[in-house]
Amino acid sequence: RASTDGERGGSGDEGEADQEDLWTISSSWLRAAAEGGEPEEVVSVAIDPACSGSGGVSEDGGAGDAWCAVVGTSHGRMVQLRRHFKRVRHLVPAGALWNVLEIEQADDPEEVLVTSLLHVLPGGFLLRLRNRGQSVHAIDMVSGRIAGEWRLPQLPGRRWSALAGGPERLFVASQDLNGNHAELWRFPVPPELRVRRRRGPGAAVS
């Protein structure tokens, strides 16, 4: 679980185990509201399942684990997080995977949320929906480079709203334009994203 500075989830009667799983994300790096706009907010968090440590965040805060946690923002940015060197269970930016100079404008708030939802595939590939949810965009979290972009089928009267997946299959949800009547579609993971790698200087491929 994670919350930004000044924000806390839960009902106030969380147990001790819940407290141990709570990490705070620094908000000092988020952009202030531009004229006529909204301030930047963290709207999605993704954790690389291959990482070690609680919640995928290394307890020692080593540089090798800096990209275990990634957040997506309402301004279209994707930022890697690392553990604060001094503050316990406090996450700060380690680097940007996708850093737009201008705010990625959307027609409505739902579009902002859809294009900011993140998912990490085995092997360290970060996925998100782009182009008004009409394509899947992948970034190699080891190199920071774009791994590819794949167009989704056009569904009249519907839009793609979320994605998840594993080593072989990618699952993408769609809804009608009112946010109802959800469907779940299955696609094969592109060959470019089926690489198996261990974390560290060397990359093991199978």
PDB file of C-alpha atoms in Angstrom:
ATOM      1  CA  ARG A   1       0.000   0.000   0.000  1.00  0.00           C
ATOM      2  CA  ALA A   2       1.103   3.555  -0.638  1.00  0.00           C
ATOM      3  CA  SER A   3      -0.131   7.074  -0.021  1.00  0.00           C
ATOM      4  CA  THR A   4       1.181  10.520  -0.906  1.00  0.00           C
ATOM      5  CA  ASP A   5       2.241  13.092   1.703  1.00  0.00           C
ATOM      6  CA  GLY A   6      -0.754  14.480   3.552  1.00  0.00           C
ATOM      7  CA  GLU A   7      -3.013  11.645   2.458  1.00  0.00           C
ATOM      8  CA  ARG A   8      -3.771   8.471   4.330  1.00  0.00           C
ATOM      9  CA  GLY A   9      -5.978   5.584   3.332  1.00  0.00           C
ATOM     10  CA  GLY A  10      -7.995   3.286   5.544  1.00  0.00           C
ATOM     11  CA  SER A  11     -10.564   3.751   8.259  1.00  0.00           C
ATOM     12  CA  GLY A  12      -8.188   4.724  11.051  1.00  0.00           C
ATOM     13  CA  ASP A  13      -8.328   1.327  12.796  1.00  0.00           C
ATOM     14  CA  GLU A  14      -5.666  -0.400  10.696  1.00  0.00           C
ATOM     15  CA  GLY A  15      -3.872  -3.306  12.314  1.00  0.00           C
ATOM     16  CA  GLU A  16      -0.171  -3.548  12.960  1.00  0.00           C
ATOM     17  CA  ALA A  17       0.414  -5.662   9.829  1.00  0.00           C
ATOM     18  CA  ASP A  18      -1.250  -3.008   7.673  1.00  0.00           C
ATOM     19  CA  GLN A  19       0.943  -0.301   9.155  1.00  0.00           C
ATOM     20  CA  GLU A  20       4.056  -2.288   8.255  1.00  0.00           C
ATOM     21  CA  ASP A  21       2.932  -2.471   4.624  1.00  0.00           C
ATOM     22  CA  LEU A  22       2.247   1.264   4.296  1.00  0.00           C
ATOM     23  CA  TRP A  23       4.717   3.356   2.289  1.00  0.00           C
ATOM     24  CA  THR A  24       4.465   7.121   1.789  1.00  0.00           C
ATOM     25  CA  ILE A  25       5.215   8.656  -1.626  1.00  0.00           C
ATOM     26  CA  SER A  26       6.780  12.102  -1.502  1.00  0.00           C
ATOM     27  CA  SER A  27       4.621  14.758  -3.167  1.00  0.00           C
ATOM     28  CA  SER A  28       7.236  17.526  -3.388  1.00  0.00           C
ATOM     29  CA  TRP A  29       8.147  16.598  -6.994  1.00  0.00           C
ATOM     30  CA  LEU A  30       4.567  16.785  -8.309  1.00  0.00           C
ATOM     31  CA  ARG A  31       3.773  19.778 -10.497  1.00  0.00           C
ATOM     32  CA  ALA A  32       1.652  22.612  -9.170  1.00  0.00           C
ATOM     33  CA  ALA A  33      -1.523  23.574 -11.004  1.00  0.00           C
ATOM     34  CA  ALA A  34      -0.949  25.622 -14.141  1.00  0.00           C
ATOM     35  CA  GLU A  35      -3.311  28.461 -14.972  1.00  0.00           C
ATOM     36  CA  GLY A  36      -6.749  26.955 -15.460  1.00  0.00           C
ATOM     37  CA  GLY A  37      -5.438  23.442 -14.811  1.00  0.00           C
ATOM     38  CA  GLU A  38      -5.296  20.846 -12.071  1.00  0.00           C
ATOM     39  CA  PRO A  39      -2.301  19.990  -9.871  1.00  0.00           C
ATOM     40  CA  GLU A  40      -0.448  16.796 -10.714  1.00  0.00           C
ATOM     41  CA  GLU A  41      -1.444  13.729  -8.708  1.00  0.00           C
ATOM     42  CA  VAL A  42      -0.280  10.135  -8.448  1.00  0.00           C
ATOM     43  CA  VAL A  43      -3.077   8.027  -9.919  1.00  0.00           C
ATOM     44  CA  SER A  44      -1.455   4.612 -10.376  1.00  0.00           C
ATOM     45  CA  VAL A  45       1.273   2.470  -8.818  1.00  0.00           C
ATOM     46  CA  ALA A  46       2.927  -0.608 -10.335  1.00  0.00           C
ATOM     47  CA  ILE A  47       5.368  -2.996  -8.652  1.00  0.00           C
ATOM     48  CA  ASP A  48       7.772  -5.291 -10.465  1.00  0.00           C
ATOM     49  CA  PRO A  49       6.891  -8.770  -9.074  1.00  0.00           C
ATOM     50  CA  ALA A  50      10.506  -9.909  -9.537  1.00  0.00           C
ATOM     51  CA  CYS A  51      11.811  -7.422  -6.975  1.00  0.00           C
ATOM     52  CA  SER A  52      12.791  -8.439  -3.468  1.00  0.00           C
ATOM     53  CA  GLY A  53      11.766  -6.734  -0.268  1.00  0.00           C
ATOM     54  CA  SER A  54       8.422  -5.655   1.184  1.00  0.00           C
ATOM     55  CA  GLY A  55       5.966  -4.692  -1.501  1.00  0.00           C
ATOM     56  CA  GLY A  56       8.678  -4.938  -4.134  1.00  0.00           C
ATOM     57  CA  VAL A  57      10.712  -2.133  -2.570  1.00  0.00           C
ATOM     58  CA  SER A  58      14.182  -3.061  -1.394  1.00  0.00           C
ATOM     59  CA  GLU A  59      14.771  -2.381   2.285  1.00  0.00           C
ATOM     60  CA  ASP A  60      18.388  -1.401   1.674  1.00  0.00           C
ATOM     61  CA  GLY A  61      17.388   1.150  -0.981  1.00  0.00           C
ATOM     62  CA  GLY A  62      20.165  -0.035  -3.278  1.00  0.00           C
ATOM     63  CA  ALA A  63      20.442   1.470  -6.737  1.00  0.00           C
ATOM     64  CA  GLY A  64      19.769  -1.923  -8.285  1.00  0.00           C
ATOM     65  CA  ASP A  65      16.247  -1.881  -6.855  1.00  0.00           C
ATOM     66  CA  ALA A  66      15.464   1.736  -7.735  1.00  0.00           C
ATOM     67  CA  TRP A  67      12.925   0.795 -10.373  1.00  0.00           C
ATOM     68  CA  CYS A  68      10.903  -1.770  -8.380  1.00  0.00           C
ATOM     69  CA  ALA A  69       8.071   0.739  -7.891  1.00  0.00           C
ATOM     70  CA  VAL A  70       6.741   3.016 -10.628  1.00  0.00           C
ATOM     71  CA  VAL A  71       3.932   5.580 -10.477  1.00  0.00           C
ATOM     72  CA  GLY A  72       1.788   7.163 -13.156  1.00  0.00           C
ATOM     73  CA  THR A  73       0.524  10.727 -12.736  1.00  0.00           C
ATOM     74  CA  SER A  74      -2.458  12.732 -13.902  1.00  0.00           C
ATOM     75  CA  HIS A  75      -0.087  14.760 -16.131  1.00  0.00           C
ATOM     76  CA  GLY A  76       0.990  11.677 -18.064  1.00  0.00           C
ATOM     77  CA  ARG A  77       4.376  11.096 -16.407  1.00  0.00           C
ATOM     78  CA  MET A  78       5.784   7.715 -15.336  1.00  0.00           C
ATOM     79  CA  VAL A  79       8.354   7.940 -12.550  1.00  0.00           C
ATOM     80  CA  GLN A  80      10.551   5.314 -10.890  1.00  0.00           C
ATOM     81  CA  LEU A  81      10.690   5.396  -7.096  1.00  0.00           C
ATOM     82  CA  ARG A  82      13.334   4.444  -4.575  1.00  0.00           C
ATOM     83  CA  ARG A  83      13.458   4.293  -0.788  1.00  0.00           C
ATOM     84  CA  HIS A  84      14.452   7.518   0.965  1.00  0.00           C
ATOM     85  CA  PHE A  85      17.973   7.215   2.361  1.00  0.00           C
ATOM     86  CA  LYS A  86      16.954   8.483   5.823  1.00  0.00           C
ATOM     87  CA  ARG A  87      13.168   8.466   6.201  1.00  0.00           C
ATOM     88  CA  VAL A  88      11.672   5.073   6.965  1.00  0.00           C
ATOM     89  CA  ARG A  89       9.119   3.718   4.458  1.00  0.00           C
ATOM     90  CA  HIS A  90       9.245   6.899   2.408  1.00  0.00           C
ATOM     91  CA  LEU A  91       9.537   6.760  -1.393  1.00  0.00           C
ATOM     92  CA  VAL A  92      11.094   9.472  -3.557  1.00  0.00           C
ATOM     93  CA  PRO A  93      11.734   9.740  -7.335  1.00  0.00           C
ATOM     94  CA  ALA A  94      14.729   7.839  -8.716  1.00  0.00           C
ATOM     95  CA  GLY A  95      14.212   8.813 -12.359  1.00  0.00           C
ATOM     96  CA  ALA A  96      11.599   9.361 -15.046  1.00  0.00           C
ATOM     97  CA  LEU A  97      10.619   6.643 -17.500  1.00  0.00           C
ATOM     98  CA  TRP A  98       8.237   8.956 -19.358  1.00  0.00           C
ATOM     99  CA  ASN A  99       8.626  12.674 -18.704  1.00  0.00           C
ATOM    100  CA  VAL A 100       6.501  14.964 -20.864  1.00  0.00           C
ATOM    101  CA  LEU A 101       7.296  18.679 -20.864  1.00  0.00           C
ATOM    102  CA  GLU A 102       3.664  19.584 -21.367  1.00  0.00           C
ATOM    103  CA  ILE A 103       0.645  18.067 -19.681  1.00  0.00           C
ATOM    104  CA  GLU A 104      -0.884  15.289 -21.768  1.00  0.00           C
ATOM    105  CA  GLN A 105      -4.308  16.761 -22.320  1.00  0.00           C
ATOM    106  CA  ALA A 106      -7.409  14.568 -22.324  1.00  0.00           C
ATOM    107  CA  ASP A 107     -11.026  15.189 -23.149  1.00  0.00           C
ATOM    108  CA  ASP A 108     -12.276  14.012 -19.776  1.00  0.00           C
ATOM    109  CA  PRO A 109     -10.966  12.783 -16.388  1.00  0.00           C
ATOM    110  CA  GLU A 110     -11.632   9.162 -17.350  1.00  0.00           C
ATOM    111  CA  GLU A 111      -9.118   9.496 -20.173  1.00  0.00           C
ATOM    112  CA  VAL A 112      -6.451  10.729 -17.743  1.00  0.00           C
ATOM    113  CA  LEU A 113      -7.011   7.713 -15.495  1.00  0.00           C
ATOM    114  CA  VAL A 114      -6.987   5.171 -18.329  1.00  0.00           C
ATOM    115  CA  THR A 115      -3.731   6.408 -19.844  1.00  0.00           C
ATOM    116  CA  SER A 116      -2.045   6.505 -16.422  1.00  0.00           C
ATOM    117  CA  LEU A 117      -2.860   2.936 -15.332  1.00  0.00           C
ATOM    118  CA  LEU A 118       0.322   0.847 -15.257  1.00  0.00           C
ATOM    119  CA  HIS A 119       1.240  -2.834 -15.258  1.00  0.00           C
ATOM    120  CA  VAL A 120       4.630  -4.571 -15.086  1.00  0.00           C
ATOM    121  CA  LEU A 121       5.210  -7.782 -17.052  1.00  0.00           C
ATOM    122  CA  PRO A 122       7.746 -10.403 -15.970  1.00  0.00           C
ATOM    123  CA  GLY A 123      11.107  -9.378 -17.348  1.00  0.00           C
ATOM    124  CA  GLY A 124      10.724  -5.731 -16.380  1.00  0.00           C
ATOM    125  CA  PHE A 125       8.493  -4.280 -19.100  1.00  0.00           C
ATOM    126  CA  LEU A 126       6.163  -1.482 -18.018  1.00  0.00           C
ATOM    127  CA  LEU A 127       2.865  -1.310 -19.904  1.00  0.00           C
ATOM    128  CA  ARG A 128       0.224   1.383 -20.173  1.00  0.00           C
ATOM    129  CA  LEU A 129      -2.632   2.325 -22.478  1.00  0.00           C
ATOM    130  CA  ARG A 130      -1.948   5.282 -24.788  1.00  0.00           C
ATOM    131  CA  ASN A 131      -3.545   7.240 -27.611  1.00  0.00           C
ATOM    132  CA  ARG A 132      -6.927   7.513 -25.910  1.00  0.00           C
ATOM    133  CA  GLY A 133      -6.637   3.901 -24.809  1.00  0.00           C
ATOM    134  CA  GLN A 134      -6.289   2.587 -28.361  1.00  0.00           C
ATOM    135  CA  SER A 135      -2.787   1.139 -28.066  1.00  0.00           C
ATOM    136  CA  VAL A 136      -0.496  -0.602 -25.577  1.00  0.00           C
ATOM    137  CA  HIS A 137       2.802   1.179 -24.934  1.00  0.00           C
ATOM    138  CA  ALA A 138       5.755  -0.728 -23.415  1.00  0.00           C
ATOM    139  CA  ILE A 139       8.926   0.607 -21.788  1.00  0.00           C
ATOM    140  CA  ASP A 140      11.961  -1.506 -20.905  1.00  0.00           C
ATOM    141  CA  MET A 141      12.517  -0.670 -17.238  1.00  0.00           C
ATOM    142  CA  VAL A 142      16.129  -1.874 -17.333  1.00  0.00           C
ATOM    143  CA  SER A 143      17.289   0.366 -20.189  1.00  0.00           C
ATOM    144  CA  GLY A 144      14.564   3.033 -19.962  1.00  0.00           C
ATOM    145  CA  ARG A 145      13.943   2.703 -23.697  1.00  0.00           C
ATOM    146  CA  ILE A 146      10.622   2.260 -25.488  1.00  0.00           C
ATOM    147  CA  ALA A 147      10.168  -1.440 -26.227  1.00  0.00           C
ATOM    148  CA  GLY A 148       7.269  -0.975 -28.634  1.00  0.00           C
ATOM    149  CA  GLU A 149       3.678   0.056 -29.143  1.00  0.00           C
ATOM    150  CA  TRP A 150       0.851  -2.173 -30.332  1.00  0.00           C
ATOM    151  CA  ARG A 151      -2.519  -1.059 -31.684  1.00  0.00           C
ATOM    152  CA  LEU A 152      -5.639  -2.551 -30.089  1.00  0.00           C
ATOM    153  CA  PRO A 153      -8.733  -3.429 -32.157  1.00  0.00           C
ATOM    154  CA  GLN A 154     -11.252  -0.600 -32.553  1.00  0.00           C
ATOM    155  CA  LEU A 155     -14.554  -1.422 -30.874  1.00  0.00           C
ATOM    156  CA  PRO A 156     -17.440   0.870 -31.938  1.00  0.00           C
ATOM    157  CA  GLY A 157     -19.148   2.402 -28.896  1.00  0.00           C
ATOM    158  CA  ARG A 158     -16.522   1.046 -26.482  1.00  0.00           C
ATOM    159  CA  ARG A 159     -13.119   1.969 -25.114  1.00  0.00           C
ATOM    160  CA  TRP A 160     -10.260   0.057 -23.554  1.00  0.00           C
ATOM    161  CA  SER A 161     -10.019   0.781 -19.825  1.00  0.00           C
ATOM    162  CA  ALA A 162      -7.418  -1.394 -18.068  1.00  0.00           C
ATOM    163  CA  LEU A 163      -4.762  -4.014 -18.674  1.00  0.00           C
ATOM    164  CA  ALA A 164      -2.887  -6.804 -16.894  1.00  0.00           C
ATOM    165  CA  GLY A 165      -0.913  -9.819 -17.955  1.00  0.00           C
ATOM    166  CA  GLY A 166       1.713 -12.472 -17.417  1.00  0.00           C
ATOM    167  CA  PRO A 167       4.488 -14.209 -19.325  1.00  0.00           C
ATOM    168  CA  GLU A 168       2.313 -15.403 -22.221  1.00  0.00           C
ATOM    169  CA  ARG A 169      -1.016 -13.558 -22.173  1.00  0.00           C
ATOM    170  CA  LEU A 170      -2.138  -9.941 -21.981  1.00  0.00           C
ATOM    171  CA  PHE A 171      -5.633  -9.175 -20.651  1.00  0.00           C
ATOM    172  CA  VAL A 172      -7.309  -5.892 -21.573  1.00  0.00           C
ATOM    173  CA  ALA A 173     -10.702  -4.738 -20.291  1.00  0.00           C
ATOM    174  CA  SER A 174     -13.146  -2.669 -22.310  1.00  0.00           C
ATOM    175  CA  GLN A 175     -16.292  -0.748 -21.327  1.00  0.00           C
ATOM    176  CA  ASP A 176     -18.988   1.126 -23.134  1.00  0.00           C
ATOM    177  CA  LEU A 177     -18.740   4.905 -23.273  1.00  0.00           C
ATOM    178  CA  ASN A 178     -20.774   5.176 -20.046  1.00  0.00           C
ATOM    179  CA  GLY A 179     -18.340   2.966 -18.151  1.00  0.00           C
ATOM    180  CA  ASN A 180     -20.664  -0.058 -18.089  1.00  0.00           C
ATOM    181  CA  HIS A 181     -20.899  -3.554 -19.613  1.00  0.00           C
ATOM    182  CA  ALA A 182     -17.273  -4.540 -19.100  1.00  0.00           C
ATOM    183  CA  GLU A 183     -15.615  -7.155 -21.281  1.00  0.00           C
ATOM    184  CA  LEU A 184     -12.248  -8.871 -20.838  1.00  0.00           C
ATOM    185  CA  TRP A 185     -10.170  -9.611 -23.938  1.00  0.00           C
ATOM    186  CA  ARG A 186      -7.132 -11.889 -24.137  1.00  0.00           C
ATOM    187  CA  PHE A 187      -4.156 -11.277 -26.430  1.00  0.00           C
ATOM    188  CA  PRO A 188      -0.798 -13.026 -26.789  1.00  0.00           C
ATOM    189  CA  VAL A 189       2.114 -11.118 -25.312  1.00  0.00           C
ATOM    190  CA  PRO A 190       4.215  -9.722 -28.195  1.00  0.00           C
ATOM    191  CA  PRO A 191       7.417 -11.722 -28.786  1.00  0.00           C
ATOM    192  CA  GLU A 192       9.491  -8.631 -27.977  1.00  0.00           C
ATOM    193  CA  LEU A 193       8.136  -8.702 -24.409  1.00  0.00           C
ATOM    194  CA  ARG A 194       8.653 -12.405 -23.702  1.00  0.00           C
ATOM    195  CA  VAL A 195      12.267 -11.957 -22.625  1.00  0.00           C
ATOM    196  CA  ARG A 196      13.144 -13.524 -19.267  1.00  0.00           C
ATOM    197  CA  ARG A 197      15.786 -11.546 -17.421  1.00  0.00           C
ATOM    198  CA  ARG A 198      17.346 -11.482 -13.998  1.00  0.00           C
ATOM    199  CA  ARG A 199      17.956  -8.144 -12.385  1.00  0.00           C
ATOM    200  CA  GLY A 200      21.483  -6.863 -12.353  1.00  0.00           C
ATOM    201  CA  PRO A 201      24.275  -6.028 -14.801  1.00  0.00           C
ATOM    202  CA  GLY A 202      23.843  -9.234 -16.833  1.00  0.00           C
ATOM    203  CA  ALA A 203      20.596 -10.109 -18.606  1.00  0.00           C
ATOM    204  CA  ALA A 204      19.637 -13.761 -18.739  1.00  0.00           C
ATOM    205  CA  VAL A 205      17.453 -14.660 -21.717  1.00  0.00           C
ATOM    206  CA  SER A 206      15.531 -17.882 -22.121  1.00  0.00           C
TER     207      SER A 206
END
